């Protein structure tokens, strides 16, 4: 990957809806070579896809909560059940299994504090082997 590839990635990261002609102009290429580079970056798995950035408030999901979750045991059955349960929940926007403690980092997006309390009580706490849940509320998003 060279400087032009990195420039293509930077431009597409800022605006994934750029036409190939616009992208080519921004990175100093003609349309043909630019398209071939983008296709190569896609084929190589560097560019894995394109997505829309949505307004959480418009979707009724502007209240974001960060959870640290520890399980009582990390046997395969408990881990699998926990992960499958959380992956199936629309409110869960990010799920990471961690080394050390806690076992999981979970990002949840809901409408408000009342919706979060209901989500936690009905979907997370009843999962077998959940030992501890610590919730953190974002004061300000910096980046």
C-alpha positions as YAML, in Angstrom:
chain: A
units: angstrom
residues:
- id: 1
  name: UNK
  ca: [0.00, 0.00, 0.00]
- id: 2
  name: UNK
  ca: [1.45, 3.35, -1.01]
- id: 3
  name: UNK
  ca: [0.61, 7.00, -0.33]
- id: 4
  name: UNK
  ca: [-2.06, 7.09, -3.06]
- id: 5
  name: UNK
  ca: [-3.81, 4.05, -1.58]
- id: 6
  name: UNK
  ca: [-3.74, 5.73, 1.83]
- id: 7
  name: UNK
  ca: [-5.17, 8.91, 0.28]
- id: 8
  name: UNK
  ca: [-7.98, 6.89, -1.32]
- id: 9
  name: UNK
  ca: [-8.76, 5.28, 2.03]
- id: 10
  name: UNK
  ca: [-8.75, 8.65, 3.78]
- id: 11
  name: UNK
  ca: [-11.13, 10.19, 1.25]
- id: 12
  name: UNK
  ca: [-13.51, 7.22, 1.32]
- id: 13
  name: UNK
  ca: [-13.45, 7.25, 5.11]
- id: 14
  name: UNK
  ca: [-14.57, 10.88, 5.06]
- id: 15
  name: UNK
  ca: [-17.19, 10.31, 2.36]
- id: 16
  name: UNK
  ca: [-17.96, 6.79, 1.15]
- id: 17
  name: UNK
  ca: [-20.44, 8.16, -1.39]
- id: 18
  name: UNK
  ca: [-17.84, 9.88, -3.56]
- id: 19
  name: UNK
  ca: [-18.10, 9.03, -7.22]
- id: 20
  name: UNK
  ca: [-15.01, 7.49, -8.75]
- id: 21
  name: UNK
  ca: [-14.43, 10.69, -10.76]
- id: 22
  name: UNK
  ca: [-14.59, 12.85, -7.59]
- id: 23
  name: UNK
  ca: [-12.31, 10.46, -5.73]
- id: 24
  name: UNK
  ca: [-9.81, 10.37, -8.58]
- id: 25
  name: UNK
  ca: [-9.65, 14.16, -8.65]
- id: 26
  name: UNK
  ca: [-9.05, 14.37, -4.91]
- id: 27
  name: UNK
  ca: [-6.17, 11.87, -4.97]
- id: 28
  name: UNK
  ca: [-4.58, 13.10, -8.20]
- id: 29
  name: UNK
  ca: [-5.42, 10.19, -10.51]
- id: 30
  name: UNK
  ca: [-7.54, 9.72, -13.59]
- id: 31
  name: UNK
  ca: [-10.74, 7.70, -13.24]
- id: 32
  name: UNK
  ca: [-9.44, 4.40, -14.64]
- id: 33
  name: UNK
  ca: [-6.41, 3.92, -12.39]
- id: 34
  name: UNK
  ca: [-8.37, 5.17, -9.39]
- id: 35
  name: UNK
  ca: [-11.13, 2.62, -9.96]
- id: 36
  name: UNK
  ca: [-8.57, -0.19, -10.33]
- id: 37
  name: UNK
  ca: [-6.95, 0.80, -7.03]
- id: 38
  name: UNK
  ca: [-10.30, 0.91, -5.21]
- id: 39
  name: UNK
  ca: [-11.23, -2.49, -6.65]
- id: 40
  name: UNK
  ca: [-7.85, -3.90, -5.55]
- id: 41
  name: UNK
  ca: [-8.30, -2.48, -2.04]
- id: 42
  name: UNK
  ca: [-11.75, -4.09, -1.93]
- id: 43
  name: UNK
  ca: [-10.48, -7.45, -3.26]
- id: 44
  name: UNK
  ca: [-7.60, -7.44, -0.76]
- id: 45
  name: UNK
  ca: [-10.05, -6.85, 2.09]
- id: 46
  name: UNK
  ca: [-8.61, -3.45, 3.01]
- id: 47
  name: UNK
  ca: [-11.96, -1.87, 2.17]
- id: 48
  name: UNK
  ca: [-14.47, -4.26, 3.70]
- id: 49
  name: UNK
  ca: [-17.63, -2.36, 2.90]
- id: 50
  name: UNK
  ca: [-19.49, 0.93, 2.90]
- id: 51
  name: UNK
  ca: [-22.09, 2.09, 5.37]
- id: 52
  name: UNK
  ca: [-24.38, 4.96, 6.19]
- id: 53
  name: UNK
  ca: [-23.74, 7.00, 9.33]
- id: 54
  name: UNK
  ca: [-27.08, 7.35, 11.07]
- id: 55
  name: UNK
  ca: [-28.41, 9.91, 13.53]
- id: 56
  name: UNK
  ca: [-29.10, 8.00, 16.78]
- id: 57
  name: UNK
  ca: [-31.65, 10.62, 17.92]
- id: 58
  name: UNK
  ca: [-33.69, 10.19, 14.74]
- id: 59
  name: UNK
  ca: [-33.79, 6.44, 15.43]
- id: 60
  name: UNK
  ca: [-34.76, 6.83, 19.09]
- id: 61
  name: UNK
  ca: [-31.35, 5.56, 20.21]
- id: 62
  name: UNK
  ca: [-29.53, 8.66, 21.44]
- id: 63
  name: UNK
  ca: [-28.87, 7.34, 24.96]
- id: 64
  name: UNK
  ca: [-25.65, 5.35, 24.80]
- id: 65
  name: UNK
  ca: [-24.41, 3.19, 27.66]
- id: 66
  name: UNK
  ca: [-21.06, 1.43, 27.94]
- id: 67
  name: UNK
  ca: [-21.17, -1.82, 29.88]
- id: 68
  name: UNK
  ca: [-18.39, -3.89, 31.40]
- id: 69
  name: UNK
  ca: [-19.65, -7.40, 32.02]
- id: 70
  name: UNK
  ca: [-18.00, -10.21, 33.95]
- id: 71
  name: UNK
  ca: [-19.23, -13.80, 33.83]
- id: 72
  name: UNK
  ca: [-19.12, -16.22, 36.77]
- id: 73
  name: UNK
  ca: [-17.48, -18.84, 34.58]
- id: 74
  name: UNK
  ca: [-15.93, -18.81, 31.13]
- id: 75
  name: UNK
  ca: [-16.83, -22.32, 30.02]
- id: 76
  name: UNK
  ca: [-17.66, -22.70, 26.35]
- id: 77
  name: UNK
  ca: [-21.40, -23.12, 26.91]
- id: 78
  name: UNK
  ca: [-21.73, -20.00, 29.09]
- id: 79
  name: UNK
  ca: [-19.64, -17.89, 26.71]
- id: 80
  name: UNK
  ca: [-21.54, -19.10, 23.65]
- id: 81
  name: UNK
  ca: [-24.95, -18.51, 25.21]
- id: 82
  name: UNK
  ca: [-23.99, -15.06, 26.46]
- id: 83
  name: UNK
  ca: [-22.56, -13.97, 23.09]
- id: 84
  name: UNK
  ca: [-25.46, -15.36, 21.04]
- id: 85
  name: UNK
  ca: [-27.97, -13.63, 23.32]
- id: 86
  name: UNK
  ca: [-26.31, -10.22, 23.05]
- id: 87
  name: UNK
  ca: [-25.60, -10.44, 19.31]
- id: 88
  name: UNK
  ca: [-29.33, -10.95, 18.71]
- id: 89
  name: UNK
  ca: [-30.30, -7.71, 20.51]
- id: 90
  name: UNK
  ca: [-30.77, -4.63, 18.32]
- id: 91
  name: UNK
  ca: [-29.82, -2.33, 21.20]
- id: 92
  name: UNK
  ca: [-26.31, -3.82, 21.29]
- id: 93
  name: UNK
  ca: [-24.19, -1.86, 18.83]
- id: 94
  name: UNK
  ca: [-20.81, -3.26, 19.82]
- id: 95
  name: UNK
  ca: [-19.71, -6.40, 21.64]
- id: 96
  name: UNK
  ca: [-16.10, -7.20, 22.46]
- id: 97
  name: UNK
  ca: [-14.65, -10.14, 24.37]
- id: 98
  name: UNK
  ca: [-11.64, -8.94, 26.34]
- id: 99
  name: UNK
  ca: [-8.53, -10.46, 27.86]
- id: 100
  name: UNK
  ca: [-8.53, -10.10, 31.64]
- id: 101
  name: UNK
  ca: [-11.28, -8.40, 33.59]
- id: 102
  name: UNK
  ca: [-13.99, -7.53, 32.66]
- id: 103
  name: UNK
  ca: [-14.80, -10.33, 30.24]
- id: 104
  name: UNK
  ca: [-16.84, -8.13, 27.87]
- id: 105
  name: UNK
  ca: [-17.23, -4.56, 26.71]
- id: 106
  name: UNK
  ca: [-20.72, -3.83, 25.37]
- id: 107
  name: UNK
  ca: [-22.05, -0.63, 23.76]
- id: 108
  name: UNK
  ca: [-25.80, -0.21, 24.00]
- id: 109
  name: UNK
  ca: [-28.00, 2.44, 22.35]
- id: 110
  name: UNK
  ca: [-31.53, 3.04, 23.63]
- id: 111
  name: UNK
  ca: [-33.98, 5.93, 23.85]
- id: 112
  name: UNK
  ca: [-33.41, 7.02, 27.45]
- id: 113
  name: UNK
  ca: [-32.58, 5.93, 31.00]
- id: 114
  name: UNK
  ca: [-35.94, 4.20, 31.44]
- id: 115
  name: UNK
  ca: [-35.39, 2.18, 28.27]
- id: 116
  name: UNK
  ca: [-31.90, 1.25, 29.45]
- id: 117
  name: UNK
  ca: [-33.17, 0.04, 32.81]
- id: 118
  name: UNK
  ca: [-35.75, -2.13, 31.04]
- id: 119
  name: UNK
  ca: [-33.12, -3.46, 28.62]
- id: 120
  name: UNK
  ca: [-30.73, -4.32, 31.42]
- id: 121
  name: UNK
  ca: [-33.40, -5.94, 33.60]
- id: 122
  name: UNK
  ca: [-35.08, -7.98, 30.90]
- id: 123
  name: UNK
  ca: [-32.23, -8.86, 28.53]
- id: 124
  name: UNK
  ca: [-28.85, -8.77, 30.26]
- id: 125
  name: UNK
  ca: [-29.26, -9.61, 33.94]
- id: 126
  name: UNK
  ca: [-31.33, -12.78, 33.31]
- id: 127
  name: UNK
  ca: [-28.55, -14.33, 31.15]
- id: 128
  name: UNK
  ca: [-27.14, -17.30, 33.06]
- id: 129
  name: UNK
  ca: [-23.65, -16.84, 34.53]
- id: 130
  name: UNK
  ca: [-23.64, -13.02, 34.41]
- id: 131
  name: UNK
  ca: [-21.81, -12.07, 37.59]
- id: 132
  name: UNK
  ca: [-21.31, -8.33, 37.34]
- id: 133
  name: UNK
  ca: [-22.48, -5.50, 35.11]
- id: 134
  name: UNK
  ca: [-21.00, -2.04, 35.40]
- id: 135
  name: UNK
  ca: [-22.66, 0.74, 33.40]
- id: 136
  name: UNK
  ca: [-21.03, 3.98, 32.31]
- id: 137
  name: UNK
  ca: [-22.85, 6.89, 30.71]
- id: 138
  name: UNK
  ca: [-21.04, 9.13, 28.26]
- id: 139
  name: UNK
  ca: [-20.66, 12.71, 29.42]
- id: 140
  name: UNK
  ca: [-19.25, 14.00, 26.12]
- id: 141
  name: UNK
  ca: [-18.05, 12.43, 22.88]
- id: 142
  name: UNK
  ca: [-14.63, 13.85, 22.04]
- id: 143
  name: UNK
  ca: [-13.81, 11.81, 18.94]
...
